Coordinates of C-alpha atoms and ligand atoms in Angstrom, one line a residue:
M54 CA 253.6 222.9 86.6
K55 CA 256.6 222.1 84.4
I56 CA 256.1 219.1 82.1
T57 CA 258.8 217.1 80.4
Y58 CA 258.0 214.4 77.8
Y59 CA 260.4 211.5 77.8
G60 CA 258.7 209.7 74.9
H61 CA 255.9 207.1 74.6
A62 CA 253.7 207.5 77.8
C63 CA 256.5 208.8 80.0
F64 CA 256.2 212.3 81.5
G65 CA 258.0 214.2 84.3
I66 CA 255.8 216.8 86.0
E67 CA 257.3 219.2 88.5
T68 CA 254.8 220.6 90.9
K69 CA 255.1 222.2 94.4
G70 CA 258.9 221.4 94.2
K71 CA 258.3 217.6 93.7
H72 CA 259.1 215.6 90.6
L73 CA 256.4 213.2 89.6
L74 CA 257.5 210.7 86.9
F75 CA 254.8 208.7 85.0
D76 CA 255.3 205.4 83.2
P77 CA 259.0 205.3 82.5
F78 CA 259.9 203.4 79.2
I79 CA 263.0 205.0 77.7
R80 CA 266.0 202.8 76.8
E81 CA 264.0 200.6 74.4
N82 CA 262.4 203.6 72.7
E83 CA 264.5 204.6 69.7
L84 CA 262.7 208.0 69.7
A85 CA 264.0 208.7 73.2
K86 CA 267.6 207.7 72.6
D87 CA 268.8 211.2 73.6
V88 CA 267.2 211.0 77.0
D89 CA 269.7 210.3 79.8
V90 CA 267.8 207.9 82.2
E91 CA 270.4 208.6 84.9
K92 CA 269.5 212.3 85.0
I93 CA 265.8 212.0 85.2
P94 CA 264.6 213.4 88.6
A95 CA 261.9 211.7 90.6
D96 CA 260.3 211.9 94.0
Y97 CA 257.4 209.7 93.1
I98 CA 256.9 207.3 90.2
L99 CA 253.3 206.8 89.1
L100 CA 252.6 203.7 87.1
S101 CA 249.3 203.3 85.3
H102 CA 249.6 199.5 84.7
G103 CA 252.1 196.7 84.5
H104 CA 253.0 196.5 80.8
G105 CA 256.7 196.8 80.0
D106 CA 256.2 199.9 77.9
H107 CA 255.1 201.7 81.1
V108 CA 257.3 200.2 83.9
A109 CA 260.6 199.5 82.2
E110 CA 262.9 201.8 84.1
A111 CA 260.8 202.2 87.2
E112 CA 262.9 200.0 89.5
E113 CA 266.2 201.6 88.3
I114 CA 265.0 205.1 88.7
A115 CA 263.3 204.4 92.1
K116 CA 266.5 202.9 93.5
R117 CA 268.7 205.7 92.2
T118 CA 266.4 208.5 93.4
G119 CA 264.9 206.9 96.5
S120 CA 261.5 207.7 95.1
K121 CA 258.2 206.0 96.0
I122 CA 256.0 204.1 93.5
I123 CA 252.3 205.0 93.4
S124 CA 250.2 202.5 91.6
N125 CA 247.6 199.8 92.2
Y126 CA 248.1 197.3 95.1
E127 CA 249.4 194.5 92.9
I128 CA 252.0 196.6 91.1
V129 CA 253.2 198.2 94.4
T130 CA 253.5 194.8 96.0
W131 CA 255.6 193.5 93.0
F132 CA 258.0 196.4 93.3
G133 CA 258.0 196.0 97.1
S134 CA 259.4 192.5 96.6
K135 CA 262.3 194.1 94.7
G136 CA 263.0 196.5 97.6
V137 CA 261.2 199.5 96.2
E138 CA 258.9 201.4 98.5
G139 CA 255.5 202.3 97.4
H140 CA 252.0 203.6 98.1
P141 CA 249.3 201.2 97.0
M142 CA 245.9 202.5 95.7
N143 CA 242.9 201.1 94.0
H144 CA 240.1 202.3 91.8
G145 CA 238.0 205.2 93.1
G146 CA 240.3 205.9 96.0
K147 CA 242.3 209.1 96.6
W148 CA 245.1 210.1 98.9
S149 CA 246.8 213.4 99.9
F150 CA 250.5 213.3 99.3
D151 CA 252.9 216.2 100.1
F152 CA 252.6 217.4 96.5
G153 CA 248.8 217.2 96.2
T154 CA 245.9 214.8 96.0
V155 CA 245.9 211.7 93.7
K156 CA 242.8 209.9 92.6
Y157 CA 243.2 206.5 91.0
V158 CA 240.6 206.2 88.2
N159 CA 239.4 203.5 85.8
A160 CA 241.0 202.6 82.6
V161 CA 239.8 200.0 80.1
H162 CA 242.9 198.0 79.1
S163 CA 244.9 195.0 80.5
S164 CA 247.8 194.8 83.0
V165 CA 250.4 192.1 83.5
L166 CA 253.9 192.7 84.8
P167 CA 257.0 191.9 82.7
D168 CA 257.7 188.5 84.4
G169 CA 254.1 187.4 83.9
T170 CA 252.9 188.4 87.4
Y171 CA 249.3 189.6 87.6
G172 CA 249.3 193.4 87.4
G173 CA 245.9 194.2 88.9
N174 CA 243.5 196.3 86.9
P175 CA 244.9 199.2 84.9
G176 CA 244.2 202.7 85.9
G177 CA 244.8 206.4 85.4
F178 CA 245.5 209.3 87.8
V179 CA 243.9 212.6 88.5
V180 CA 246.4 214.9 90.4
W181 CA 245.6 218.2 91.9
N182 CA 246.9 220.9 94.2
E183 CA 246.9 224.7 94.3
E184 CA 248.9 224.9 91.1
G185 CA 246.3 223.0 89.1
C186 CA 244.6 219.7 88.2
F187 CA 245.4 217.2 85.5
Y188 CA 244.5 213.7 84.3
F189 CA 247.0 211.1 83.2
A190 CA 244.8 208.5 81.5
G191 CA 247.3 205.7 81.1
D192 CA 246.5 203.2 78.4
T193 CA 242.8 203.1 77.9
A194 CA 239.8 203.1 75.6
V195 CA 237.4 205.9 75.8
T196 CA 235.0 205.0 78.6
Y197 CA 231.8 206.5 80.0
D198 CA 233.5 206.4 83.5
M199 CA 235.5 209.4 82.3
K200 CA 232.4 211.4 82.8
L201 CA 232.8 210.9 86.6
I202 CA 236.1 212.8 86.6
P203 CA 234.6 216.4 86.3
Q204 CA 232.0 215.4 88.9
L205 CA 234.5 214.1 91.5
C206 CA 237.6 216.2 90.8
P207 CA 238.5 219.9 90.4
K208 CA 238.3 221.4 86.9
L209 CA 241.0 219.9 84.7
D210 CA 243.7 222.3 83.4
F211 CA 245.0 219.7 81.0
A212 CA 244.9 216.0 80.3
I213 CA 247.4 213.5 79.0
L214 CA 245.6 211.0 76.7
P215 CA 246.9 208.2 74.6
L216 CA 245.9 208.5 71.0
G217 CA 248.0 206.2 68.8
D218 CA 245.1 203.8 68.3
N219 CA 245.4 200.0 68.1
F220 CA 246.3 199.4 71.8
T221 CA 244.5 202.5 73.1
M222 CA 242.2 205.3 71.9
G223 CA 242.8 206.8 68.6
V224 CA 242.3 210.5 67.7
D225 CA 238.5 210.4 67.4
E226 CA 238.1 208.6 70.7
A227 CA 240.5 210.9 72.4
L228 CA 238.4 213.8 71.1
L229 CA 235.3 212.3 72.6
A230 CA 237.2 211.6 75.9
S231 CA 238.1 215.3 76.0
D232 CA 234.4 216.0 75.9
F233 CA 233.6 213.5 78.7
I234 CA 236.3 214.9 81.0
E235 CA 235.4 218.5 80.1
C236 CA 238.9 219.5 79.1
D237 CA 240.0 221.4 76.0
K238 CA 243.8 221.2 76.5
I239 CA 245.1 217.7 75.6
I240 CA 248.6 216.5 75.5
G241 CA 248.9 213.4 73.3
C242 CA 251.0 210.3 74.0
H243 CA 251.4 206.6 73.1
Y244 CA 252.0 207.3 69.4
D245 CA 254.9 206.7 66.9
T246 CA 256.9 204.4 69.2
F247 CA 256.2 201.3 67.2
G248 CA 254.6 200.3 63.9
Y249 CA 251.1 199.8 65.2
I250 CA 250.7 203.3 66.6
M251 CA 251.9 205.7 63.9
L252 CA 250.1 209.0 64.1
E253 CA 249.3 211.6 61.4
H254 CA 250.3 214.6 63.5
K255 CA 248.8 217.3 61.3
S256 CA 245.4 215.8 61.0
A257 CA 245.3 214.9 64.7
V258 CA 246.0 218.5 65.7
N259 CA 243.5 219.8 63.2
A260 CA 240.8 217.4 64.4
F261 CA 241.1 219.0 67.8
A262 CA 241.4 222.6 66.5
N263 CA 238.2 222.1 64.4
R264 CA 236.4 221.5 67.7
G265 CA 237.9 224.5 69.4
K266 CA 240.3 222.4 71.4
E267 CA 244.1 222.3 71.6
L268 CA 246.1 219.1 71.0
I269 CA 249.8 219.4 72.0
L270 CA 252.1 216.7 70.6
P271 CA 255.1 217.3 72.8
T272 CA 258.8 217.2 71.7
I273 CA 260.8 214.6 73.6
G274 CA 263.1 216.2 76.2
N275 CA 261.7 219.7 75.7
P276 CA 260.1 221.1 78.8
L277 CA 256.6 222.5 78.4
K278 CA 255.0 224.9 80.8
I279 CA 251.3 224.9 81.5
N280 CA 249.7 227.9 83.4
Ligands
NI499 NI1 249.5 198.8 78.0
MN500 MN1 251.2 200.8 76.4

């Protein structure tokens, strides 16, 4: 799986020849100013919840690439009214796509779309195929429901967790989440984009290393390869 970080909570993951794009929010992110939105590939756009810092460029990229949106029913319906095709899911359900299986899992957060439309309940995704299994948590607190993931999904190879604190988990909670999901390779996101979520990189990485775990704080635009 080839992973590209586009800043904030936006990741591109290439697996089985398909490009999955998670939570696109680029143009308003000063840290991602070198990312060319018009060149981002996508076959599917997975949206964890309706907040603007997760869906900003979803319509534009979906229309340019002809990609399908995968999210909860409310968000898929909202994009459907704009002429974007999608696959609606809800918590606890899974579906087999041509790139692998997706399970939509709980997140503790809120969700409203940019125009004020109800955005359903926020979620995260567990995605797996023969190349591996990963968890994209979306914006969430640490929650005991995370303990269900290792019971219901294959062993995680890596997980993408928010850890900028204030709106989501901070470093200590993300560390506890990594225990709950039984995964020692964590890619951090949702930090440094705005004032409330500044992260001390070195102490965050050390906090994981001290527990024998790896925290990767990815560089924007730089592809990262995992197994
Ligand atoms: Ni949010
Ligand atoms: Mn957010």
